[in-house]
PDB file of C-alpha atoms and ligand atoms in Angstrom:
ATOM      1  CA  MET A   1     173.027  19.100  83.368  1.00  0.00           C
ATOM      2  CA  PRO A   2     173.403  22.202  81.145  1.00  0.00           C
ATOM      3  CA  GLU A   3     175.083  25.311  82.485  1.00  0.00           C
ATOM      4  CA  LEU A   4     172.301  27.525  83.734  1.00  0.00           C
ATOM      5  CA  ARG A   5     172.084  30.978  85.261  1.00  0.00           C
ATOM      6  CA  LEU A   6     169.434  33.364  86.533  1.00  0.00           C
ATOM      7  CA  GLU A   7     168.795  36.781  85.024  1.00  0.00           C
ATOM      8  CA  GLU A   8     166.552  39.510  86.297  1.00  0.00           C
ATOM      9  CA  LEU A   9     163.496  40.133  84.183  1.00  0.00           C
ATOM     10  CA  SER A  10     164.360  43.006  81.822  1.00  0.00           C
ATOM     11  CA  ALA A  11     163.458  44.582  78.491  1.00  0.00           C
ATOM     12  CA  LYS A  12     166.013  42.215  76.929  1.00  0.00           C
ATOM     13  CA  ASN A  13     164.346  38.981  78.023  1.00  0.00           C
ATOM     14  CA  ILE A  14     160.732  39.760  78.864  1.00  0.00           C
ATOM     15  CA  VAL A  15     159.383  38.892  75.414  1.00  0.00           C
ATOM     16  CA  ALA A  16     161.132  35.517  75.493  1.00  0.00           C
ATOM     17  CA  ALA A  17     159.829  34.947  79.027  1.00  0.00           C
ATOM     18  CA  ASN A  18     156.271  35.716  77.943  1.00  0.00           C
ATOM     19  CA  THR A  19     156.364  33.510  74.878  1.00  0.00           C
ATOM     20  CA  LEU A  20     157.825  30.295  76.286  1.00  0.00           C
ATOM     21  CA  THR A  21     156.048  27.409  74.596  1.00  0.00           C
ATOM     22  CA  LEU A  22     154.897  24.594  76.858  1.00  0.00           C
ATOM     23  CA  LYS A  23     154.003  21.034  75.927  1.00  0.00           C
ATOM     24  CA  PRO A  24     150.391  20.391  74.837  1.00  0.00           C
ATOM     25  CA  GLY A  25     148.111  20.011  77.862  1.00  0.00           C
ATOM     26  CA  GLN A  26     150.394  21.850  80.298  1.00  0.00           C
ATOM     27  CA  GLU A  27     148.928  25.355  79.937  1.00  0.00           C
ATOM     28  CA  GLN A  28     146.023  24.578  82.278  1.00  0.00           C
ATOM     29  CA  PHE A  29     148.483  24.036  85.154  1.00  0.00           C
ATOM     30  CA  ILE A  30     150.255  27.398  84.900  1.00  0.00           C
ATOM     31  CA  ALA A  31     148.026  29.334  87.279  1.00  0.00           C
ATOM     32  CA  PRO A  32     146.187  27.479  90.034  1.00  0.00           C
ATOM     33  CA  VAL A  33     142.835  29.102  90.903  1.00  0.00           C
ATOM     34  CA  SER A  34     144.083  29.985  94.407  1.00  0.00           C
ATOM     35  CA  TYR A  35     146.766  32.195  92.926  1.00  0.00           C
ATOM     36  CA  SER A  36     144.331  33.948  90.605  1.00  0.00           C
ATOM     37  CA  MET A  37     141.995  34.617  93.531  1.00  0.00           C
ATOM     38  CA  ALA A  38     144.823  35.895  95.754  1.00  0.00           C
ATOM     39  CA  SER A  39     146.549  38.017  93.096  1.00  0.00           C
ATOM     40  CA  PRO A  40     144.643  41.266  93.784  1.00  0.00           C
ATOM     41  CA  PHE A  41     145.735  41.081  97.428  1.00  0.00           C
ATOM     42  CA  ILE A  42     149.398  40.377  96.779  1.00  0.00           C
ATOM     43  CA  ASP A  43     151.721  43.346  97.139  1.00  0.00           C
ATOM     44  CA  PRO A  44     153.700  43.734  93.872  1.00  0.00           C
ATOM     45  CA  SER A  45     156.763  44.814  95.860  1.00  0.00           C
ATOM     46  CA  THR A  46     157.028  41.292  97.301  1.00  0.00           C
ATOM     47  CA  ASN A  47     157.350  39.740  93.845  1.00  0.00           C
ATOM     48  CA  TRP A  48     160.652  38.123  92.812  1.00  0.00           C
ATOM     49  CA  SER A  49     160.824  37.251  89.080  1.00  0.00           C
ATOM     50  CA  ARG A  50     163.677  35.739  87.137  1.00  0.00           C
ATOM     51  CA  VAL A  51     164.378  33.988  83.854  1.00  0.00           C
ATOM     52  CA  VAL A  52     166.661  30.976  83.545  1.00  0.00           C
ATOM     53  CA  VAL A  53     169.164  31.304  80.697  1.00  0.00           C
ATOM     54  CA  ASP A  54     171.182  28.429  79.275  1.00  0.00           C
ATOM     55  CA  GLU A  55     174.725  28.227  77.943  1.00  0.00           C
ATOM     56  CA  ASP A  56     173.536  29.486  74.524  1.00  0.00           C
ATOM     57  CA  ASP A  57     171.959  32.561  76.152  1.00  0.00           C
ATOM     58  CA  GLU A  58     168.490  31.188  75.405  1.00  0.00           C
ATOM     59  CA  VAL A  59     165.716  31.918  77.894  1.00  0.00           C
ATOM     60  CA  VAL A  60     164.582  28.416  78.897  1.00  0.00           C
ATOM     61  CA  ALA A  61     162.344  29.177  81.882  1.00  0.00           C
ATOM     62  CA  PHE A  62     160.465  31.849  83.738  1.00  0.00           C
ATOM     63  CA  LEU A  63     159.937  31.801  87.463  1.00  0.00           C
ATOM     64  CA  MET A  64     158.157  34.036  89.900  1.00  0.00           C
ATOM     65  CA  ALA A  65     158.013  33.841  93.672  1.00  0.00           C
ATOM     66  CA  ASN A  66     156.338  35.808  96.412  1.00  0.00           C
ATOM     67  CA  PHE A  67     158.342  36.680  99.520  1.00  0.00           C
ATOM     68  CA  ASP A  68     156.194  38.447 102.081  1.00  0.00           C
ATOM     69  CA  TYR A  69     156.700  37.905 105.820  1.00  0.00           C
ATOM     70  CA  ASP A  70     153.327  39.534 106.461  1.00  0.00           C
ATOM     71  CA  ALA A  71     151.112  37.637 104.011  1.00  0.00           C
ATOM     72  CA  GLN A  72     147.960  36.546 105.800  1.00  0.00           C
ATOM     73  CA  GLU A  73     147.989  32.959 104.514  1.00  0.00           C
ATOM     74  CA  PRO A  74     151.166  31.113 105.536  1.00  0.00           C
ATOM     75  CA  GLU A  75     151.321  29.350 102.144  1.00  0.00           C
ATOM     76  CA  PHE A  76     151.815  32.718 100.388  1.00  0.00           C
ATOM     77  CA  ARG A  77     154.718  33.983 102.544  1.00  0.00           C
ATOM     78  CA  SER A  78     157.579  32.244 100.744  1.00  0.00           C
ATOM     79  CA  CYS A  79     156.115  30.644  97.716  1.00  0.00           C
ATOM     80  CA  ILE A  80     156.637  29.762  94.078  1.00  0.00           C
ATOM     81  CA  TRP A  81     153.994  31.612  92.127  1.00  0.00           C
ATOM     82  CA  ARG A  82     154.869  30.652  88.534  1.00  0.00           C
ATOM     83  CA  MET A  83     157.366  28.267  87.006  1.00  0.00           C
ATOM     84  CA  ASN A  84     157.385  27.504  83.292  1.00  0.00           C
ATOM     85  CA  VAL A  85     160.117  25.590  81.488  1.00  0.00           C
ATOM     86  CA  ALA A  86     160.142  25.746  77.679  1.00  0.00           C
ATOM     87  CA  ALA A  87     158.899  22.515  76.104  1.00  0.00           C
ATOM     88  CA  ASP A  88     162.175  21.735  74.361  1.00  0.00           C
ATOM     89  CA  ALA A  89     164.181  22.409  77.545  1.00  0.00           C
ATOM     90  CA  GLN A  90     162.121  20.170  79.835  1.00  0.00           C
ATOM     91  CA  GLY A  91     163.621  17.026  81.328  1.00  0.00           C
ATOM     92  CA  ARG A  92     167.146  18.497  81.538  1.00  0.00           C
ATOM     93  CA  GLY A  93     167.194  19.771  85.116  1.00  0.00           C
ATOM     94  CA  VAL A  94     166.027  23.326  84.376  1.00  0.00           C
ATOM     95  CA  GLY A  95     163.003  23.014  86.677  1.00  0.00           C
ATOM     96  CA  ARG A  96     165.152  21.605  89.477  1.00  0.00           C
ATOM     97  CA  PHE A  97     167.606  24.495  89.027  1.00  0.00           C
ATOM     98  CA  ALA A  98     164.705  26.974  89.202  1.00  0.00           C
ATOM     99  CA  VAL A  99     163.379  25.433  92.445  1.00  0.00           C
ATOM    100  CA  GLU A 100     166.855  25.326  94.014  1.00  0.00           C
ATOM    101  CA  SER A 101     167.504  28.947  93.014  1.00  0.00           C
ATOM    102  CA  THR A 102     164.211  30.032  94.545  1.00  0.00           C
ATOM    103  CA  ALA A 103     165.006  28.070  97.714  1.00  0.00           C
ATOM    104  CA  ASP A 104     168.397  29.838  97.895  1.00  0.00           C
ATOM    105  CA  GLU A 105     166.711  33.220  97.576  1.00  0.00           C
ATOM    106  CA  ALA A 106     164.192  32.288 100.298  1.00  0.00           C
ATOM    107  CA  ARG A 107     167.041  31.214 102.618  1.00  0.00           C
ATOM    108  CA  LYS A 108     168.809  34.535 102.015  1.00  0.00           C
ATOM    109  CA  ARG A 109     165.627  36.233 103.178  1.00  0.00           C
ATOM    110  CA  GLN A 110     165.598  34.088 106.341  1.00  0.00           C
ATOM    111  CA  PHE A 111     162.575  31.979 105.401  1.00  0.00           C
ATOM    112  CA  THR A 112     162.637  28.436 106.701  1.00  0.00           C
ATOM    113  CA  GLN A 113     160.097  27.015 104.254  1.00  0.00           C
ATOM    114  CA  LEU A 114     159.266  27.247 100.563  1.00  0.00           C
ATOM    115  CA  THR A 115     155.739  26.447  99.427  1.00  0.00           C
ATOM    116  CA  VAL A 116     153.990  25.936  96.113  1.00  0.00           C
ATOM    117  CA  ILE A 117     150.406  25.226  95.114  1.00  0.00           C
ATOM    118  CA  TRP A 118     149.572  23.022  92.135  1.00  0.00           C
ATOM    119  CA  GLU A 119     146.570  21.362  90.574  1.00  0.00           C
ATOM    120  CA  PRO A 120     146.779  17.582  90.612  1.00  0.00           C
ATOM    121  CA  GLY A 121     146.180  15.854  87.290  1.00  0.00           C
ATOM    122  CA  ASP A 122     147.677  14.207  84.239  1.00  0.00           C
ATOM    123  CA  ASP A 123     150.273  16.471  82.571  1.00  0.00           C
ATOM    124  CA  GLY A 124     150.513  18.475  85.813  1.00  0.00           C
ATOM    125  CA  PRO A 125     153.642  19.225  87.833  1.00  0.00           C
ATOM    126  CA  GLU A 126     152.925  17.057  90.905  1.00  0.00           C
ATOM    127  CA  ALA A 127     155.508  14.339  90.211  1.00  0.00           C
ATOM    128  CA  PHE A 128     158.113  17.016  89.533  1.00  0.00           C
ATOM    129  CA  PHE A 129     157.473  18.941  92.761  1.00  0.00           C
ATOM    130  CA  LEU A 130     157.537  15.745  94.839  1.00  0.00           C
ATOM    131  CA  ARG A 131     160.736  14.635  93.128  1.00  0.00           C
ATOM    132  CA  VAL A 132     162.570  17.900  93.866  1.00  0.00           C
ATOM    133  CA  GLY A 133     161.727  17.824  97.565  1.00  0.00           C
ATOM    134  CA  PHE A 134     158.238  19.130  98.272  1.00  0.00           C
ATOM    135  CA  THR A 135     155.759  17.150 100.361  1.00  0.00           C
ATOM    136  CA  VAL A 136     152.015  17.648 100.284  1.00  0.00           C
ATOM    137  CA  VAL A 137     150.972  19.381 103.523  1.00  0.00           C
ATOM    138  CA  GLY A 138     147.383  20.310 102.708  1.00  0.00           C
ATOM    139  CA  GLN A 139     144.759  21.219 100.170  1.00  0.00           C
ATOM    140  CA  THR A 140     143.162  24.512  99.182  1.00  0.00           C
ATOM    141  CA  GLN A 141     139.408  25.039  99.064  1.00  0.00           C
ATOM    142  CA  TYR A 142     139.656  24.383  95.313  1.00  0.00           C
ATOM    143  CA  GLY A 143     141.230  20.948  95.797  1.00  0.00           C
ATOM    144  CA  GLU A 144     144.724  22.026  94.815  1.00  0.00           C
ATOM    145  CA  HIS A 145     147.683  20.538  96.636  1.00  0.00           C
ATOM    146  CA  ILE A 146     149.825  22.694  98.910  1.00  0.00           C
ATOM    147  CA  GLY A 147     153.438  21.545  98.839  1.00  0.00           C
ATOM    148  CA  SER A 148     156.090  22.587 101.315  1.00  0.00           C
ATOM    149  CA  MET A 149     159.850  22.143 101.581  1.00  0.00           C
ATOM    150  CA  ASP A 150     161.962  22.790 104.688  1.00  0.00           C
ATOM    151  CA  LEU A 151     164.921  25.018 103.893  1.00  0.00           C
TER     152      LEU A 151
HETATM  153  C1  LIG B 201     156.926  21.040  85.886  1.00  0.00           C
HETATM  154  C2  LIG B 201     158.133  21.611  85.141  1.00  0.00           C
HETATM  155  C3  LIG B 201     158.496  22.971  85.768  1.00  0.00           C
HETATM  156  C4  LIG B 201     159.319  20.633  85.289  1.00  0.00           C
HETATM  157  O1  LIG B 201     160.484  21.196  84.693  1.00  0.00           O
HETATM  158  P1  LIG B 201     161.662  20.279  84.053  1.00  0.00           P
HETATM  159  O2  LIG B 201     162.766  21.190  83.681  1.00  0.00           O
HETATM  160  O3  LIG B 201     161.125  19.406  83.006  1.00  0.00           O
HETATM  161  O4  LIG B 201     162.069  19.371  85.304  1.00  0.00           O
HETATM  162  P2  LIG B 201     163.540  18.748  85.598  1.00  0.00           P
HETATM  163  O5  LIG B 201     164.141  18.248  84.339  1.00  0.00           O
HETATM  164  O6  LIG B 201     164.338  19.728  86.397  1.00  0.00           O
HETATM  165  O7  LIG B 201     163.144  17.510  86.522  1.00  0.00           O
HETATM  166  C5  LIG B 201     163.570  17.369  87.886  1.00  0.00           C
HETATM  167  C6  LIG B 201     163.203  15.980  88.371  1.00  0.00           C
HETATM  168  O8  LIG B 201     161.772  15.830  88.320  1.00  0.00           O
HETATM  169  C7  LIG B 201     161.446  14.694  87.510  1.00  0.00           C
HETATM  170  N1  LIG B 201     160.226  15.028  86.724  1.00  0.00           N
HETATM  171  C8  LIG B 201     160.003  16.150  86.009  1.00  0.00           C
HETATM  172  N2  LIG B 201     158.783  16.083  85.417  1.00  0.00           N
HETATM  173  C9  LIG B 201     158.274  14.885  85.780  1.00  0.00           C
HETATM  174  C10 LIG B 201     157.055  14.208  85.484  1.00  0.00           C
HETATM  175  N3  LIG B 201     156.104  14.796  84.735  1.00  0.00           N
HETATM  176  N4  LIG B 201     156.846  12.979  86.004  1.00  0.00           N
HETATM  177  C11 LIG B 201     157.787  12.381  86.789  1.00  0.00           C
HETATM  178  N5  LIG B 201     158.966  12.971  87.112  1.00  0.00           N
HETATM  179  C12 LIG B 201     159.198  14.208  86.610  1.00  0.00           C
HETATM  180  C13 LIG B 201     162.620  14.498  86.575  1.00  0.00           C
HETATM  181  O9  LIG B 201     162.693  13.167  86.133  1.00  0.00           O
HETATM  182  C14 LIG B 201     163.783  14.893  87.469  1.00  0.00           C
HETATM  183  O10 LIG B 201     164.143  13.819  88.311  1.00  0.00           O
HETATM  184  P3  LIG B 201     165.720  13.499  88.568  1.00  0.00           P
HETATM  185  O11 LIG B 201     166.360  14.812  88.943  1.00  0.00           O
HETATM  186  O12 LIG B 201     165.700  12.535  89.663  1.00  0.00           O
HETATM  187  O13 LIG B 201     166.246  12.982  87.272  1.00  0.00           O
HETATM  188  C15 LIG B 201     157.845  21.759  83.623  1.00  0.00           C
HETATM  189  O14 LIG B 201     157.379  20.524  83.133  1.00  0.00           O
HETATM  190  C16 LIG B 201     156.810  22.834  83.275  1.00  0.00           C
HETATM  191  O15 LIG B 201     157.162  23.991  83.044  1.00  0.00           O
HETATM  192  N6  LIG B 201     155.502  22.439  83.212  1.00  0.00           N
HETATM  193  C17 LIG B 201     154.444  23.320  82.752  1.00  0.00           C
HETATM  194  C18 LIG B 201     154.083  24.452  83.705  1.00  0.00           C
HETATM  195  C19 LIG B 201     153.800  23.973  85.121  1.00  0.00           C
HETATM  196  O16 LIG B 201     153.075  23.027  85.373  1.00  0.00           O
HETATM  197  N7  LIG B 201     154.364  24.740  86.090  1.00  0.00           N
HETATM  198  C20 LIG B 201     154.164  24.542  87.493  1.00  0.00           C
HETATM  199  C21 LIG B 201     152.981  25.362  87.933  1.00  0.00           C
HETATM  200  S1  LIG B 201     153.244  26.120  89.487  1.00  0.00           S
END
C-alpha cells in the first residue's frame, strides 16, 4: 500500500480535488439523489473535507463527511458524503485509507457508527463499501442503499 496522508482542503489543493478524473461510468455514482435533496438542510459547519495525498505529493482522492449529532435523519449524523479516488490511483488501497481515516475522525467525535449512502449498480461503489466493512441496513425512498459500520 502506498504511503498516504490526509490534508485539509486549501487553496493549494482545491483545484486538484475538484478535477480528479474518475473511470468512465463512475461519475453517475458521485452524488446519490438523497444527498442532493438533503444538501440545502445540511449545516455547512458540520462538514469535514479532506484530500488524500500520496508519497509524490499528488492529490489522489477527495473525501467529505458530515458530522452532526443533531441531524434529523440518523443516517446523516456521521456519514460519508463524497469519496472520489482518481482513476489511476484506484485499486491501491486509497479508498480503504479514506474510509478508515473518516472512521477515525468519527470515533474522535464520539460517534459509534459511520454511514454512507450509495446507488447500487454496475460501476458503482457497493462492492467496495461492503469489502471495507459496511453492511446494508436499509434503503432510501429513492432505492439507494444505506450502509453502516460500527466503530
Ligand atoms: C469506490 C472507490 C472510492 C474505491 O476506491 P479504491 O481506492 O479503488 O478502493 P481500494 O483500492 O481501497 O479497495 C479496497 C477494497 O475494496 C475492493 N474493491 C474496490 N473496488 C471494488 C469493486 N469495484 N469491486 C470489488 N471489490 C472492490 C478492493 O479489491 C479492496 O479489497 P482488499 O482490500 O481486500 O484488497 C473508487 O472506485 C471511486 O472513487 N469510485 C467513483 C466514485 C464513487 O463511486 N464514490 C462513492 C460515492 S459515495
